[in-house]
Amino acid sequence: MDIVLASGSPRRKELLETLGLDFAVVPAKGEEIAPRGAGPAETVEALSRAKAEEVAKGFANALIIAADTIVWHDGRGFGKPHSREQAAEMLRSLSGRAHEVYTGVVVIKNGREVSGAERSVVRFRELWEDEIQRYIDPREPMDKAGAYGAQGKAALVGRDQASLVFAMN
């Protein structure tokens, strides 16, 4: 069976590789436009669906997997930051507070679709400004919703390089 990952995310690619799957990576190229008035779960499912449907047009018999993640905080969504300044602003907003992370997944095969969304609660400890600057310096947060990745360097950013930034529920 042909499997196509409709995402350029290194983390999603790594996950499928860990499962031992043979697959192609074909990122969707369309603009990500969230449905007006949709909540976070509906948003990530809709964005995942759009990616899957776009890529499925070029692979009639393949199993298409697409996903999207958004950080939801204070009633608004944080996608990928467009600048270092925006990344720092996002991290300052999340500092010392809890927020939600939603990931939607859509799988399409022969016109049939399975989809869903999952919600996690993440609590950040209070971040110092120098920690934020050190974290964003190598552009680590630029391809991650909310400007951080649980599996990345954010897990170990700290004054002593051993303190966890967040805890997930």
Tab-separated table of N, CA, C and O in Angstrom, residues 4-7 12 41-56 63-68 103-109 111-117:
chain	number	residue	atom	x	y	z
A	4	VAL	N	1.195	8.318	1.891
A	4	VAL	CA	1.721	9.652	1.635
A	4	VAL	C	1.427	10.519	2.848
A	4	VAL	O	0.283	10.648	3.272
A	5	LEU	N	2.481	11.120	3.390
A	5	LEU	CA	2.344	12.080	4.473
A	5	LEU	C	2.212	13.456	3.845
A	5	LEU	O	3.137	13.941	3.195
A	6	ALA	N	1.046	14.082	4.024
A	6	ALA	CA	0.766	15.386	3.431
A	6	ALA	C	1.243	16.485	4.373
A	6	ALA	O	0.475	17.351	4.793
A	7	SER	N	2.517	16.430	4.727
A	7	SER	CA	3.081	17.372	5.689
A	7	SER	C	4.585	17.417	5.536
A	7	SER	O	5.215	16.395	5.278
A	12	ARG	N	6.308	14.799	12.372
A	12	ARG	CA	5.348	13.825	11.848
A	12	ARG	C	6.080	12.749	11.031
A	12	ARG	O	5.759	11.566	11.116
A	41	ALA	N	-10.736	22.622	17.854
A	41	ALA	CA	-10.809	21.246	17.349
A	41	ALA	C	-11.302	21.222	15.910
A	41	ALA	O	-10.742	20.516	15.058
A	42	GLU	N	-12.323	22.005	15.637
A	42	GLU	CA	-12.850	22.065	14.262
A	42	GLU	C	-11.817	22.676	13.307
A	42	GLU	O	-11.716	22.260	12.155
A	43	THR	N	-11.062	23.641	13.797
A	43	THR	CA	-10.042	24.292	12.970
A	43	THR	C	-8.965	23.309	12.546
A	43	THR	O	-8.630	23.219	11.360
A	44	VAL	N	-8.402	22.557	13.502
A	44	VAL	CA	-7.319	21.636	13.132
A	44	VAL	C	-7.819	20.499	12.240
A	44	VAL	O	-7.087	20.043	11.357
A	45	GLU	N	-9.062	20.066	12.447
A	45	GLU	CA	-9.607	19.037	11.547
A	45	GLU	C	-9.794	19.601	10.144
A	45	GLU	O	-9.459	18.945	9.152
A	46	ALA	N	-10.324	20.818	10.045
A	46	ALA	CA	-10.548	21.423	8.732
A	46	ALA	C	-9.239	21.671	7.991
A	46	ALA	O	-9.137	21.406	6.786
A	47	LEU	N	-8.234	22.152	8.704
A	47	LEU	CA	-6.939	22.390	8.062
A	47	LEU	C	-6.283	21.080	7.640
A	47	LEU	O	-5.699	20.994	6.558
A	48	SER	N	-6.414	20.057	8.459
A	48	SER	CA	-5.885	18.732	8.099
A	48	SER	C	-6.607	18.175	6.881
A	48	SER	O	-5.985	17.609	5.977
A	49	ARG	N	-7.912	18.338	6.854
A	49	ARG	CA	-8.717	17.852	5.722
A	49	ARG	C	-8.298	18.540	4.423
A	49	ARG	O	-8.145	17.893	3.384
A	50	ALA	N	-8.109	19.849	4.491
A	50	ALA	CA	-7.708	20.589	3.290
A	50	ALA	C	-6.368	20.078	2.768
A	50	ALA	O	-6.194	19.892	1.556
A	51	LYS	N	-5.417	19.830	3.651
A	51	LYS	CA	-4.116	19.294	3.246
A	51	LYS	C	-4.270	17.912	2.616
A	51	LYS	O	-3.708	17.629	1.554
A	52	ALA	N	-5.023	17.056	3.280
A	52	ALA	CA	-5.201	15.683	2.787
A	52	ALA	C	-5.888	15.671	1.427
A	52	ALA	O	-5.464	14.946	0.520
A	53	GLU	N	-6.925	16.461	1.285
A	53	GLU	CA	-7.661	16.483	0.019
A	53	GLU	C	-6.804	17.037	-1.116
A	53	GLU	O	-6.865	16.539	-2.242
A	54	GLU	N	-6.010	18.057	-0.828
A	54	GLU	CA	-5.132	18.621	-1.856
A	54	GLU	C	-4.137	17.575	-2.359
A	54	GLU	O	-3.988	17.364	-3.554
A	55	VAL	N	-3.480	16.896	-1.429
A	55	VAL	CA	-2.464	15.910	-1.815
A	55	VAL	C	-3.106	14.669	-2.440
A	55	VAL	O	-2.545	14.076	-3.363
A	56	ALA	N	-4.282	14.286	-1.973
A	56	ALA	CA	-4.965	13.094	-2.493
A	56	ALA	C	-5.256	13.210	-3.990
A	56	ALA	O	-5.299	12.192	-4.687
A	63	LEU	N	-2.875	5.950	0.594
A	63	LEU	CA	-3.405	6.320	1.897
A	63	LEU	C	-2.749	7.655	2.244
A	63	LEU	O	-1.517	7.740	2.325
A	64	ILE	N	-3.554	8.685	2.424
A	64	ILE	CA	-3.053	10.035	2.680
A	64	ILE	C	-3.238	10.350	4.160
A	64	ILE	O	-4.331	10.174	4.702
A	65	ILE	N	-2.176	10.824	4.794
A	65	ILE	CA	-2.226	11.201	6.201
A	65	ILE	C	-1.861	12.681	6.308
A	65	ILE	O	-0.811	13.105	5.807
A	66	ALA	N	-2.728	13.457	6.964
A	66	ALA	CA	-2.452	14.876	7.175
A	66	ALA	C	-2.803	15.235	8.610
A	66	ALA	O	-3.703	14.637	9.210
A	67	ALA	N	-2.088	16.202	9.132
A	67	ALA	CA	-2.340	16.634	10.508
A	67	ALA	C	-2.062	18.125	10.627
A	67	ALA	O	-1.338	18.708	9.815
A	68	ASP	N	-2.633	18.730	11.647
A	68	ASP	CA	-2.393	20.136	11.932
A	68	ASP	C	-2.500	20.341	13.433
A	68	ASP	O	-3.303	19.680	14.096
A	103	THR	N	-4.502	18.894	18.135
A	103	THR	CA	-3.969	18.320	16.907
A	103	THR	C	-5.095	17.577	16.208
A	103	THR	O	-5.775	16.748	16.825
A	104	GLY	N	-5.286	17.900	14.959
A	104	GLY	CA	-6.268	17.218	14.127
A	104	GLY	C	-5.557	16.311	13.152
A	104	GLY	O	-4.454	16.623	12.691
A	105	VAL	N	-6.176	15.183	12.850
A	105	VAL	CA	-5.620	14.220	11.899
A	105	VAL	C	-6.718	13.798	10.946
A	105	VAL	O	-7.855	13.541	11.371
A	106	VAL	N	-6.373	13.722	9.674
A	106	VAL	CA	-7.296	13.220	8.652
A	106	VAL	C	-6.548	12.177	7.829
A	106	VAL	O	-5.418	12.403	7.403
A	107	VAL	N	-7.187	11.032	7.631
A	107	VAL	CA	-6.654	9.968	6.790
A	107	VAL	C	-7.665	9.723	5.678
A	107	VAL	O	-8.857	9.536	5.955
A	108	ILE	N	-7.191	9.729	4.443
A	108	ILE	CA	-8.060	9.509	3.280
A	108	ILE	C	-7.518	8.335	2.472
A	108	ILE	O	-6.314	8.246	2.221
A	109	LYS	N	-8.418	7.461	2.068
A	109	LYS	CA	-8.065	6.339	1.186
A	109	LYS	C	-9.267	6.058	0.300
A	109	LYS	O	-10.369	5.811	0.795
A	111	GLY	N	-11.262	7.883	-1.362
A	111	GLY	CA	-12.430	8.732	-1.142
A	111	GLY	C	-13.069	8.600	0.231
A	111	GLY	O	-13.980	9.339	0.567
A	112	ARG	N	-12.611	7.645	1.037
A	112	ARG	CA	-13.138	7.484	2.399
A	112	ARG	C	-12.229	8.223	3.360
A	112	ARG	O	-11.019	8.230	3.203
A	113	GLU	N	-12.831	8.801	4.379
A	113	GLU	CA	-12.070	9.633	5.309
A	113	GLU	C	-12.337	9.252	6.759
A	113	GLU	O	-13.463	8.941	7.127
A	114	VAL	N	-11.290	9.287	7.542
A	114	VAL	CA	-11.382	9.145	8.990
A	114	VAL	C	-10.685	10.376	9.565
A	114	VAL	O	-9.600	10.741	9.112
A	115	SER	N	-11.316	11.018	10.544
A	115	SER	CA	-10.704	12.220	11.099
A	115	SER	C	-10.996	12.332	12.585
A	115	SER	O	-11.886	11.669	13.122
A	116	GLY	N	-10.228	13.183	13.231
A	116	GLY	CA	-10.439	13.437	14.640
A	116	GLY	C	-9.481	14.495	15.130
A	116	GLY	O	-8.575	14.915	14.420
A	117	ALA	N	-9.724	14.921	16.358
A	117	ALA	CA	-8.859	15.918	16.989
A	117	ALA	C	-8.636	15.515	18.441
A	117	ALA	O	-9.505	14.897	19.064
